């Protein structure tokens, strides 16, 4: 079968890119979902509404964190079993994990509705911005289960050798999101709530397609009678804990950015942070997409015990990430002003803040790719503990350390420097962990 031949082929740059290019394109289009919301919201409603999208991000990350853990960790466990030639058991586990994700989605949706009003009404925001936050999040949460299924099916389509289909779904979802954003905001005047509905419907494309694809027995992974194994659930949770930690602490760090900006600049600072986060998110999607693409290969070769292919895959990946890092950093620095101008007019105070901030934060792009790949690699190798330590240190410990110290010393510029400084410290840890475990995995 085609997907089996792909894993059995020699590891070359061409074969790696056949896996990785569709997932890179897919994650780039997925990053457009939020960016397009920001583009329409900032230009048609205002920067106050743009700030609200950023302020709701921590709650959204909390809602999706558990599913992210099960999706990434479960994919590693299941593809390892495929490499061990246990396909029936892998499919039983796959079906069980999808059902568990649906239950998690319903529970997290209820949690989101129960906390959102208290969070935003008591956050010291202006009534206008707090209202925007509640309106956006209340619509977004309606799509919790489809969004969680999308997170899972995206990875499992890739693992099943259907990365191109996953890309098509992402492109279709992105285009649908753009069209509906214009329709709901510009034509029907549904405001920021319309932007949330457009995003939810865009995400739902992959969920709907995945339900049909995985019903077919011709697929490498397909639905079958589920078997709920506590060991599999525990392994999925352990392997994916780094991704859950990243989602959770990213929410915490986002709140720290927002509070610090409120203190030093005000709500205009939050809008500037949002613009810079869009730029970093877009660039990071390249690295995330590459890591998603090669993760099933890493898991398969590890399960198969093929150390030669594992070594070739990792060494080639490091060179690819180095090239992407240099290109994205240079592009972000050179294109800073036109990128910011898409979201804020030059006469807007937000514009100057965002231009300065983006030029400083661009330095982080030289390090982020290696850190994302290192965490994803250890997850794919079923070493969730190391992956979790790296992700938690990078996303929380180092970020909190830099956020608490640099603004005190350097003011607003210290806020912008926090991300590059934290990523540089994480790069040192990634290198140390990479060298420490090289003998065990022989990559």
Tab-separated table of C-alpha atoms in Angstrom:
chain	number	residue	atom	x	y	z
A	1	UNK	CA	0.000	0.000	0.000
A	2	UNK	CA	1.112	3.573	-0.658
A	3	UNK	CA	1.468	4.634	2.970
A	4	UNK	CA	3.499	1.509	3.798
A	5	UNK	CA	5.828	2.122	0.828
A	6	UNK	CA	6.400	5.673	2.090
A	7	UNK	CA	7.757	4.371	5.413
A	8	UNK	CA	9.808	1.659	3.705
A	9	UNK	CA	11.486	4.032	1.221
A	10	UNK	CA	15.045	5.290	1.832
A	11	UNK	CA	15.300	8.451	3.959
A	12	UNK	CA	16.283	11.310	1.665
A	13	UNK	CA	15.557	15.016	1.658
A	14	UNK	CA	12.963	14.380	-1.037
A	15	UNK	CA	11.177	11.647	0.928
A	16	UNK	CA	11.206	13.772	4.104
A	17	UNK	CA	9.770	16.756	2.278
A	18	UNK	CA	7.033	14.567	0.817
A	19	UNK	CA	5.836	14.105	4.382
A	20	UNK	CA	6.717	17.577	5.644
A	21	UNK	CA	5.723	20.004	2.877
A	22	UNK	CA	1.986	19.225	3.052
A	23	UNK	CA	2.013	19.571	6.841
A	24	UNK	CA	3.990	22.815	6.679
A	25	UNK	CA	1.468	24.222	4.222
A	26	UNK	CA	-1.324	22.880	6.422
A	27	UNK	CA	-0.099	24.552	9.625
A	28	UNK	CA	0.538	27.797	7.767
A	29	UNK	CA	-3.065	27.827	6.599
A	30	UNK	CA	-4.220	26.910	10.102
A	31	UNK	CA	-2.352	29.934	11.425
A	32	UNK	CA	-4.303	32.026	8.930
A	33	UNK	CA	-7.530	31.243	10.778
A	34	UNK	CA	-6.640	33.436	13.723
A	35	UNK	CA	-4.739	35.961	11.611
A	36	UNK	CA	-7.657	36.480	9.272
A	37	UNK	CA	-9.917	37.065	12.263
A	38	UNK	CA	-7.462	39.675	13.475
A	39	UNK	CA	-7.230	41.306	10.062
A	40	UNK	CA	-10.984	41.728	9.661
A	41	UNK	CA	-11.575	42.576	13.310
A	42	UNK	CA	-8.856	45.240	13.515
A	43	UNK	CA	-9.835	46.926	10.254
A	44	UNK	CA	-13.649	46.657	10.478
A	45	UNK	CA	-14.255	46.848	14.227
A	46	UNK	CA	-11.144	48.341	15.835
A	47	UNK	CA	-8.002	47.591	17.847
A	48	UNK	CA	-10.076	47.171	21.011
A	49	UNK	CA	-11.725	44.121	19.458
A	50	UNK	CA	-8.295	42.933	18.287
A	51	UNK	CA	-7.125	43.077	21.904
A	52	UNK	CA	-10.125	40.938	22.887
A	53	UNK	CA	-9.013	38.091	20.598
A	54	UNK	CA	-5.667	38.023	22.396
A	55	UNK	CA	-7.316	38.233	25.813
A	56	UNK	CA	-9.510	35.191	25.080
A	57	UNK	CA	-6.564	33.103	23.854
A	58	UNK	CA	-5.604	31.739	27.323
A	59	UNK	CA	-9.124	30.375	27.899
A	60	UNK	CA	-9.155	28.781	24.439
A	61	UNK	CA	-5.756	27.197	25.105
A	62	UNK	CA	-7.038	25.813	28.403
A	63	UNK	CA	-10.064	24.306	26.663
A	64	UNK	CA	-7.964	22.598	23.977
A	65	UNK	CA	-4.964	21.581	26.122
A	66	UNK	CA	-6.104	18.069	27.114
A	67	UNK	CA	-7.111	17.218	23.549
A	68	UNK	CA	-3.762	18.452	22.246
A	69	UNK	CA	-2.044	16.138	24.727
A	70	UNK	CA	-4.085	13.095	23.655
A	71	UNK	CA	-3.725	13.868	19.945
A	72	UNK	CA	0.066	14.253	19.866
A	73	UNK	CA	0.797	11.604	22.479
A	74	UNK	CA	-1.740	9.195	21.022
A	75	UNK	CA	-0.311	9.547	17.536
A	76	UNK	CA	3.145	8.585	18.817
A	77	UNK	CA	1.794	5.536	20.691
A	78	UNK	CA	-0.317	4.338	17.770
A	79	UNK	CA	2.369	4.743	15.099
A	80	UNK	CA	4.880	2.983	17.344
A	81	UNK	CA	2.482	0.016	17.426
A	82	UNK	CA	2.214	0.175	13.642
A	83	UNK	CA	6.003	-0.021	13.454
A	84	UNK	CA	5.832	-3.039	15.786
A	85	UNK	CA	3.349	-4.645	13.316
A	86	UNK	CA	0.326	-4.512	15.656
A	87	UNK	CA	-2.188	-2.816	13.326
A	88	UNK	CA	-5.407	-4.179	14.854
A	89	UNK	CA	-4.418	-3.088	18.343
A	90	UNK	CA	-3.371	0.324	17.041
A	91	UNK	CA	-6.780	0.847	15.384
A	92	UNK	CA	-8.630	-0.138	18.560
A	93	UNK	CA	-6.606	2.408	20.509
A	94	UNK	CA	-7.160	5.043	17.817
A	95	UNK	CA	-10.940	4.655	17.995
A	96	UNK	CA	-10.932	4.746	21.792
A	97	UNK	CA	-8.833	7.917	21.907
A	98	UNK	CA	-11.146	9.691	19.456
A	99	UNK	CA	-14.163	8.871	21.637
A	100	UNK	CA	-12.331	10.088	24.740
A	101	UNK	CA	-11.549	13.345	22.955
A	102	UNK	CA	-15.236	13.879	22.240
A	103	UNK	CA	-16.076	13.503	25.929
A	104	UNK	CA	-13.217	15.832	26.867
A	105	UNK	CA	-14.537	18.402	24.397
A	106	UNK	CA	-17.973	18.481	25.996
A	107	UNK	CA	-16.491	18.806	29.483
A	108	UNK	CA	-14.092	21.602	28.519
A	109	UNK	CA	-16.852	23.471	26.687
A	110	UNK	CA	-18.906	23.525	29.873
A	111	UNK	CA	-15.883	24.681	31.853
A	112	UNK	CA	-15.266	27.523	29.437
A	113	UNK	CA	-18.807	28.837	29.727
A	114	UNK	CA	-18.680	28.631	33.524
A	115	UNK	CA	-15.556	30.772	33.933
A	116	UNK	CA	-15.501	33.288	31.085
A	117	UNK	CA	-17.800	35.925	32.575
A	118	UNK	CA	-15.964	36.030	35.902
A	119	UNK	CA	-12.577	36.181	34.182
A	120	UNK	CA	-13.269	39.121	31.895
A	121	UNK	CA	-15.603	41.151	34.089
A	122	UNK	CA	-13.036	41.121	36.878
A	123	UNK	CA	-9.892	41.687	34.826
A	124	UNK	CA	-9.866	45.481	35.031
A	125	UNK	CA	-10.702	45.893	31.349
A	126	UNK	CA	-12.864	48.604	29.882
A	127	UNK	CA	-16.538	47.551	29.523
A	128	UNK	CA	-16.176	47.653	25.743
A	129	UNK	CA	-13.193	45.271	25.595
A	130	UNK	CA	-14.673	42.932	28.250
A	131	UNK	CA	-17.876	42.761	26.189
A	132	UNK	CA	-15.892	41.911	23.064
A	133	UNK	CA	-14.126	39.088	24.952
A	134	UNK	CA	-17.348	37.487	26.166
A	135	UNK	CA	-19.056	37.824	22.795
A	136	UNK	CA	-16.127	36.220	20.936
A	137	UNK	CA	-15.560	33.362	23.360
A	138	UNK	CA	-19.229	32.463	23.795
A	139	UNK	CA	-19.518	31.856	20.026
A	140	UNK	CA	-16.165	30.093	19.757
A	141	UNK	CA	-16.982	27.550	22.476
A	142	UNK	CA	-19.960	26.282	20.443
A	143	UNK	CA	-17.407	24.564	18.194
A	144	UNK	CA	-15.299	22.952	20.919
A	145	UNK	CA	-15.902	19.325	19.895
A	146	UNK	CA	-15.319	19.910	16.127
A	147	UNK	CA	-12.144	21.853	16.954
A	148	UNK	CA	-10.830	19.043	19.142
A	149	UNK	CA	-11.646	16.479	16.444
A	150	UNK	CA	-9.822	18.687	13.959
A	151	UNK	CA	-6.724	18.655	16.212
A	152	UNK	CA	-6.805	14.859	16.257
A	153	UNK	CA	-7.714	14.154	12.649
A	154	UNK	CA	-5.043	16.517	11.381
A	155	UNK	CA	-2.320	14.365	12.966
A	156	UNK	CA	-3.949	11.034	12.192
A	157	UNK	CA	-4.459	11.904	8.522
A	158	UNK	CA	-0.729	12.636	8.336
A	159	UNK	CA	0.115	9.390	10.141
A	160	UNK	CA	-2.132	7.468	7.693
A	161	UNK	CA	-0.159	8.768	4.726
A	162	UNK	CA	-2.860	11.286	3.806
A	163	UNK	CA	-0.916	14.489	4.434
A	164	UNK	CA	-2.108	15.952	1.128
A	165	UNK	CA	-5.744	15.446	2.120
A	166	UNK	CA	-5.012	17.088	5.465
A	167	UNK	CA	-3.535	20.016	3.560
A	168	UNK	CA	-6.598	20.254	1.296
A	169	UNK	CA	-8.859	20.307	4.358
A	170	UNK	CA	-6.800	23.067	5.961
A	171	UNK	CA	-6.795	25.154	2.795
A	172	UNK	CA	-10.538	24.679	2.371
A	173	UNK	CA	-11.112	25.593	6.010
A	174	UNK	CA	-8.921	28.660	5.699
A	175	UNK	CA	-10.680	29.879	2.568
A	176	UNK	CA	-14.073	29.248	4.159
A	177	UNK	CA	-12.968	31.220	7.218
A	178	UNK	CA	-11.892	34.176	5.086
A	179	UNK	CA	-15.128	34.223	3.090
A	180	UNK	CA	-17.296	33.911	6.182
A	181	UNK	CA	-15.307	36.590	8.037
A	182	UNK	CA	-16.137	39.054	5.287
A	183	UNK	CA	-19.754	37.884	5.087
A	184	UNK	CA	-20.420	37.901	8.829
A	185	UNK	CA	-18.524	41.085	9.741
A	186	UNK	CA	-18.633	43.339	6.666
A	187	UNK	CA	-21.974	42.295	5.147
A	188	UNK	CA	-24.157	40.966	7.973
A	189	UNK	CA	-22.597	43.177	10.683
A	190	UNK	CA	-22.390	40.350	13.234
A	191	UNK	CA	-19.313	41.891	14.857
A	192	UNK	CA	-16.640	39.952	16.693
A	193	UNK	CA	-19.076	37.090	17.350
A	194	UNK	CA	-19.291	36.563	13.594
A	195	UNK	CA	-15.498	36.235	13.463
A	196	UNK	CA	-15.647	33.459	16.086
A	197	UNK	CA	-18.342	31.562	14.159
A	198	UNK	CA	-16.335	31.873	10.937
A	199	UNK	CA	-13.283	30.409	12.667
A	200	UNK	CA	-15.305	27.544	14.167
A	201	UNK	CA	-16.834	26.615	10.816
A	202	UNK	CA	-13.408	26.762	9.167
A	203	UNK	CA	-11.975	24.356	11.738
A	204	UNK	CA	-14.955	22.029	11.296
A	205	UNK	CA	-13.969	21.137	7.723
A	206	UNK	CA	-11.186	18.762	8.826
A	207	UNK	CA	-13.428	17.280	11.520
A	208	UNK	CA	-16.187	16.415	9.045
A	209	UNK	CA	-13.801	15.003	6.423
A	210	UNK	CA	-11.978	12.960	9.066
A	211	UNK	CA	-15.211	11.310	10.211
A	212	UNK	CA	-15.844	10.095	6.662
A	213	UNK	CA	-12.236	9.095	5.875
A	214	UNK	CA	-11.663	7.048	9.010
A	215	UNK	CA	-14.873	5.084	8.461
A	216	UNK	CA	-13.219	3.469	5.427
A	217	UNK	CA	-11.359	0.234	6.128
A	218	UNK	CA	-8.959	0.977	3.266
A	219	UNK	CA	-7.303	3.643	5.422
A	220	UNK	CA	-4.197	2.649	7.400
A	221	UNK	CA	-6.020	3.920	10.496
A	222	UNK	CA	-9.782	3.459	10.619
A	223	UNK	CA	-12.568	3.192	13.154
A	224	UNK	CA	-13.181	-0.210	14.638
A	225	UNK	CA	-14.582	-1.581	17.882
A	226	UNK	CA	-12.770	0.457	20.563
A	227	UNK	CA	-10.818	-1.137	23.377
A	228	UNK	CA	-10.136	1.179	26.298
A	229	UNK	CA	-6.704	0.349	27.686
A	230	UNK	CA	-5.605	2.399	30.666
A	231	UNK	CA	-1.954	1.842	29.762
A	232	UNK	CA	-2.494	3.331	26.298
A	233	UNK	CA	-4.311	6.325	27.761
A	234	UNK	CA	-1.522	6.793	30.310
A	235	UNK	CA	1.169	6.513	27.619
A	236	UNK	CA	-0.676	8.963	25.372
A	237	UNK	CA	-1.007	11.401	28.261
A	238	UNK	CA	2.662	11.009	29.211
A	239	UNK	CA	3.929	11.358	25.650
A	240	UNK	CA	1.711	14.333	24.936
A	241	UNK	CA	2.195	16.120	28.242
A	242	UNK	CA	4.756	18.468	26.690
A	243	UNK	CA	2.222	19.678	24.128
A	244	UNK	CA	-0.405	20.119	26.852
A	245	UNK	CA	2.123	21.963	29.000
A	246	UNK	CA	2.950	24.190	26.050
A	247	UNK	CA	-0.723	25.021	25.508
A	248	UNK	CA	-1.334	25.721	29.194
A	249	UNK	CA	1.749	27.779	29.866
A	250	UNK	CA	1.344	29.655	26.605
A	251	UNK	CA	-1.981	30.810	27.985
A	252	UNK	CA	-0.346	31.828	31.266
A	253	UNK	CA	2.465	33.654	29.489
A	254	UNK	CA	-0.054	35.400	27.234
A	255	UNK	CA	-1.836	36.650	30.346
A	256	UNK	CA	1.521	37.824	31.725
A	257	UNK	CA	2.202	39.741	28.512
A	258	UNK	CA	-1.244	41.278	28.653
A	259	UNK	CA	-1.001	42.322	32.310
A	260	UNK	CA	2.492	43.715	31.824
A	261	UNK	CA	1.397	45.679	28.787
A	262	UNK	CA	-1.654	47.003	30.633
A	263	UNK	CA	0.687	48.224	33.341
A	264	UNK	CA	3.250	49.888	31.072
A	265	UNK	CA	1.188	51.025	28.071
A	266	UNK	CA	-2.527	50.189	28.412
A	267	UNK	CA	-4.920	48.379	26.080
A	268	UNK	CA	-3.029	49.716	23.038
A	269	UNK	CA	-0.083	47.606	24.192
A	270	UNK	CA	-2.229	44.472	24.125
A	271	UNK	CA	-3.146	45.188	20.510
A	272	UNK	CA	0.566	45.569	19.677
A	273	UNK	CA	1.347	42.259	21.405
A	274	UNK	CA	-1.426	40.608	19.371
A	275	UNK	CA	0.092	41.773	16.088
A	276	UNK	CA	3.540	40.495	17.044
A	277	UNK	CA	2.095	37.175	18.185
A	278	UNK	CA	0.524	36.794	14.750
A	279	UNK	CA	3.927	37.239	13.100
A	280	UNK	CA	5.614	34.793	15.491
A	281	UNK	CA	2.730	32.337	15.119
A	282	UNK	CA	2.981	32.429	11.346
A	283	UNK	CA	6.742	31.788	11.387
A	284	UNK	CA	6.434	29.130	14.098
A	285	UNK	CA	3.819	27.311	12.017
A	286	UNK	CA	6.590	26.424	9.562
A	287	UNK	CA	8.549	24.622	12.275
A	288	UNK	CA	5.450	23.055	13.802
A	289	UNK	CA	4.339	21.804	10.393
A	290	UNK	CA	7.721	20.255	9.730
A	291	UNK	CA	7.735	18.548	13.133
A	292	UNK	CA	4.202	17.202	12.564
A	293	UNK	CA	5.256	15.847	9.190
A	294	UNK	CA	8.299	13.905	10.386
A	295	UNK	CA	6.852	12.764	13.746
A	296	UNK	CA	5.132	9.636	12.332
A	297	UNK	CA	8.394	8.707	10.594
A	298	UNK	CA	10.332	9.098	13.842
A	299	UNK	CA	7.804	6.965	15.739
A	300	UNK	CA	7.688	4.301	13.019
A	301	UNK	CA	11.465	3.937	12.680
A	302	UNK	CA	11.851	3.891	16.461
A	303	UNK	CA	9.226	1.156	16.782
A	304	UNK	CA	10.865	-0.736	13.915
A	305	UNK	CA	14.317	-0.415	15.526
A	306	UNK	CA	15.818	1.109	12.361
A	307	UNK	CA	18.528	3.336	13.855
A	308	UNK	CA	20.153	4.168	10.506
A	309	UNK	CA	16.969	5.738	9.135
A	310	UNK	CA	16.379	7.486	12.452
A	311	UNK	CA	19.846	9.047	12.376
A	312	UNK	CA	19.484	10.211	8.770
A	313	UNK	CA	16.043	11.683	9.465
A	314	UNK	CA	17.178	13.681	12.524
A	315	UNK	CA	20.408	15.007	10.989
A	316	UNK	CA	18.641	16.113	7.799
A	317	UNK	CA	15.865	17.729	9.845
A	318	UNK	CA	18.328	19.862	11.812
A	319	UNK	CA	19.775	21.230	8.573
A	320	UNK	CA	16.308	21.951	7.172
A	321	UNK	CA	15.301	23.819	10.330
A	322	UNK	CA	18.495	25.880	10.242
A	323	UNK	CA	17.651	27.087	6.728
A	324	UNK	CA	14.034	27.875	7.633
A	325	UNK	CA	15.187	29.783	10.722
A	326	UNK	CA	17.528	32.053	8.790
A	327	UNK	CA	14.974	32.759	6.055
A	328	UNK	CA	12.080	33.523	8.406
A	329	UNK	CA	14.160	35.769	10.675
A	330	UNK	CA	15.453	37.796	7.735
A	331	UNK	CA	12.003	38.061	6.141
A	332	UNK	CA	10.326	39.142	9.379
A	333	UNK	CA	12.895	41.857	10.039
A	334	UNK	CA	12.824	43.273	6.498
A	335	UNK	CA	9.015	43.139	6.188
A	336	UNK	CA	8.185	44.440	9.680
A	337	UNK	CA	6.499	47.692	8.635
A	338	UNK	CA	4.243	46.262	5.900
A	339	UNK	CA	3.311	43.341	8.176
A	340	UNK	CA	2.250	45.667	10.991
A	341	UNK	CA	0.483	48.000	8.563
A	342	UNK	CA	-1.905	45.189	7.661
A	343	UNK	CA	-3.359	45.383	11.175
A	344	UNK	CA	-2.795	48.993	12.253
A	345	UNK	CA	-2.562	52.322	10.424
A	346	UNK	CA	0.756	54.229	10.709
A	347	UNK	CA	-0.925	57.073	12.618
A	348	UNK	CA	-2.259	54.636	15.232
A	349	UNK	CA	-0.110	54.485	18.433
A	350	UNK	CA	-0.314	50.700	18.188
A	351	UNK	CA	1.692	50.837	14.936
A	352	UNK	CA	4.889	52.270	16.440
A	353	UNK	CA	4.775	49.887	19.396
A	354	UNK	CA	4.299	46.872	17.150
A	355	UNK	CA	7.069	47.843	14.702
A	356	UNK	CA	9.632	48.202	17.487
A	357	UNK	CA	8.446	45.047	19.219
A	358	UNK	CA	8.486	42.900	16.099
A	359	UNK	CA	12.034	43.893	15.172
A	360	UNK	CA	13.235	42.844	18.615
A	361	UNK	CA	11.148	39.665	18.809
A	362	UNK	CA	12.350	38.568	15.358
A	363	UNK	CA	15.609	37.403	16.965
A	364	UNK	CA	13.610	34.597	18.600
A	365	UNK	CA	12.954	33.071	15.176
A	366	UNK	CA	16.586	31.955	15.056
A	367	UNK	CA	15.965	29.626	18.019
A	368	UNK	CA	12.277	28.660	18.051
A	369	UNK	CA	12.485	26.061	15.291
A	370	UNK	CA	15.126	23.945	17.019
A	371	UNK	CA	13.188	24.032	20.288
A	372	UNK	CA	9.917	23.009	18.635
A	373	UNK	CA	11.623	20.166	16.781
A	374	UNK	CA	13.450	18.913	19.886
A	375	UNK	CA	10.229	18.733	21.906
A	376	UNK	CA	8.338	17.056	19.048
A	377	UNK	CA	11.177	14.588	18.462
A	378	UNK	CA	11.182	13.332	22.052
A	379	UNK	CA	7.378	13.028	21.948
A	380	UNK	CA	7.627	10.942	18.764
A	381	UNK	CA	10.281	8.773	20.450
A	382	UNK	CA	7.788	8.091	23.283
A	383	UNK	CA	9.867	10.045	25.805
A	384	UNK	CA	7.156	12.369	27.012
A	385	UNK	CA	8.981	13.194	30.248
A	386	UNK	CA	11.968	14.762	28.504
A	387	UNK	CA	9.694	16.454	25.991
A	388	UNK	CA	7.571	17.791	28.848
A	389	UNK	CA	10.575	19.120	30.793
A	390	UNK	CA	11.831	20.895	27.692
A	391	UNK	CA	8.437	22.346	26.765
A	392	UNK	CA	7.640	23.438	30.317
A	393	UNK	CA	11.032	25.061	30.813
A	394	UNK	CA	10.883	26.806	27.479
A	395	UNK	CA	7.303	28.011	27.627
A	396	UNK	CA	6.965	28.742	31.334
A	397	UNK	CA	10.127	28.773	33.457
A	398	UNK	CA	12.294	30.754	31.070
A	399	UNK	CA	9.475	33.009	29.899
A	400	UNK	CA	8.401	33.843	33.443
A	401	UNK	CA	12.001	34.527	34.428
A	402	UNK	CA	12.550	36.936	31.540
A	403	UNK	CA	9.111	38.540	31.861
A	404	UNK	CA	9.625	39.276	35.550
A	405	UNK	CA	13.132	40.706	35.203
A	406	UNK	CA	13.673	42.352	31.814
A	407	UNK	CA	10.717	44.818	31.891
A	408	UNK	CA	11.886	46.048	35.319
A	409	UNK	CA	15.348	46.735	33.902
A	410	UNK	CA	14.484	47.916	30.386
A	411	UNK	CA	10.826	48.963	30.426
A	412	UNK	CA	8.725	48.180	27.348
A	413	UNK	CA	11.759	46.985	25.376
A	414	UNK	CA	12.308	44.409	28.106
A	415	UNK	CA	8.880	42.966	27.315
A	416	UNK	CA	9.882	42.486	23.702
A	417	UNK	CA	13.266	40.996	24.660
A	418	UNK	CA	11.660	38.425	26.951
A	419	UNK	CA	10.794	36.023	24.118
A	420	UNK	CA	14.221	35.952	22.391
A	421	UNK	CA	15.973	35.579	25.760
A	422	UNK	CA	13.701	32.706	26.830
A	423	UNK	CA	14.092	30.912	23.486
A	424	UNK	CA	17.891	31.234	23.683
A	425	UNK	CA	17.912	29.607	27.126
A	426	UNK	CA	15.616	26.880	25.798
A	427	UNK	CA	17.987	26.291	22.883
A	428	UNK	CA	20.804	25.586	25.330
A	429	UNK	CA	18.607	23.072	27.164
A	430	UNK	CA	17.514	21.452	23.879
A	431	UNK	CA	21.150	20.975	22.870
A	432	UNK	CA	22.055	19.431	26.229
A	433	UNK	CA	19.112	17.003	26.143
A	434	UNK	CA	19.816	16.138	22.529
A	435	UNK	CA	23.404	15.189	23.353
A	436	UNK	CA	22.471	13.364	26.559
A	437	UNK	CA	20.002	10.993	24.874
A	438	UNK	CA	21.892	10.511	21.641
A	439	UNK	CA	23.415	7.244	22.874
A	440	UNK	CA	20.038	5.778	23.857
A	441	UNK	CA	18.213	6.479	20.591
A	442	UNK	CA	21.255	6.574	18.266
A	443	UNK	CA	19.821	9.372	16.164
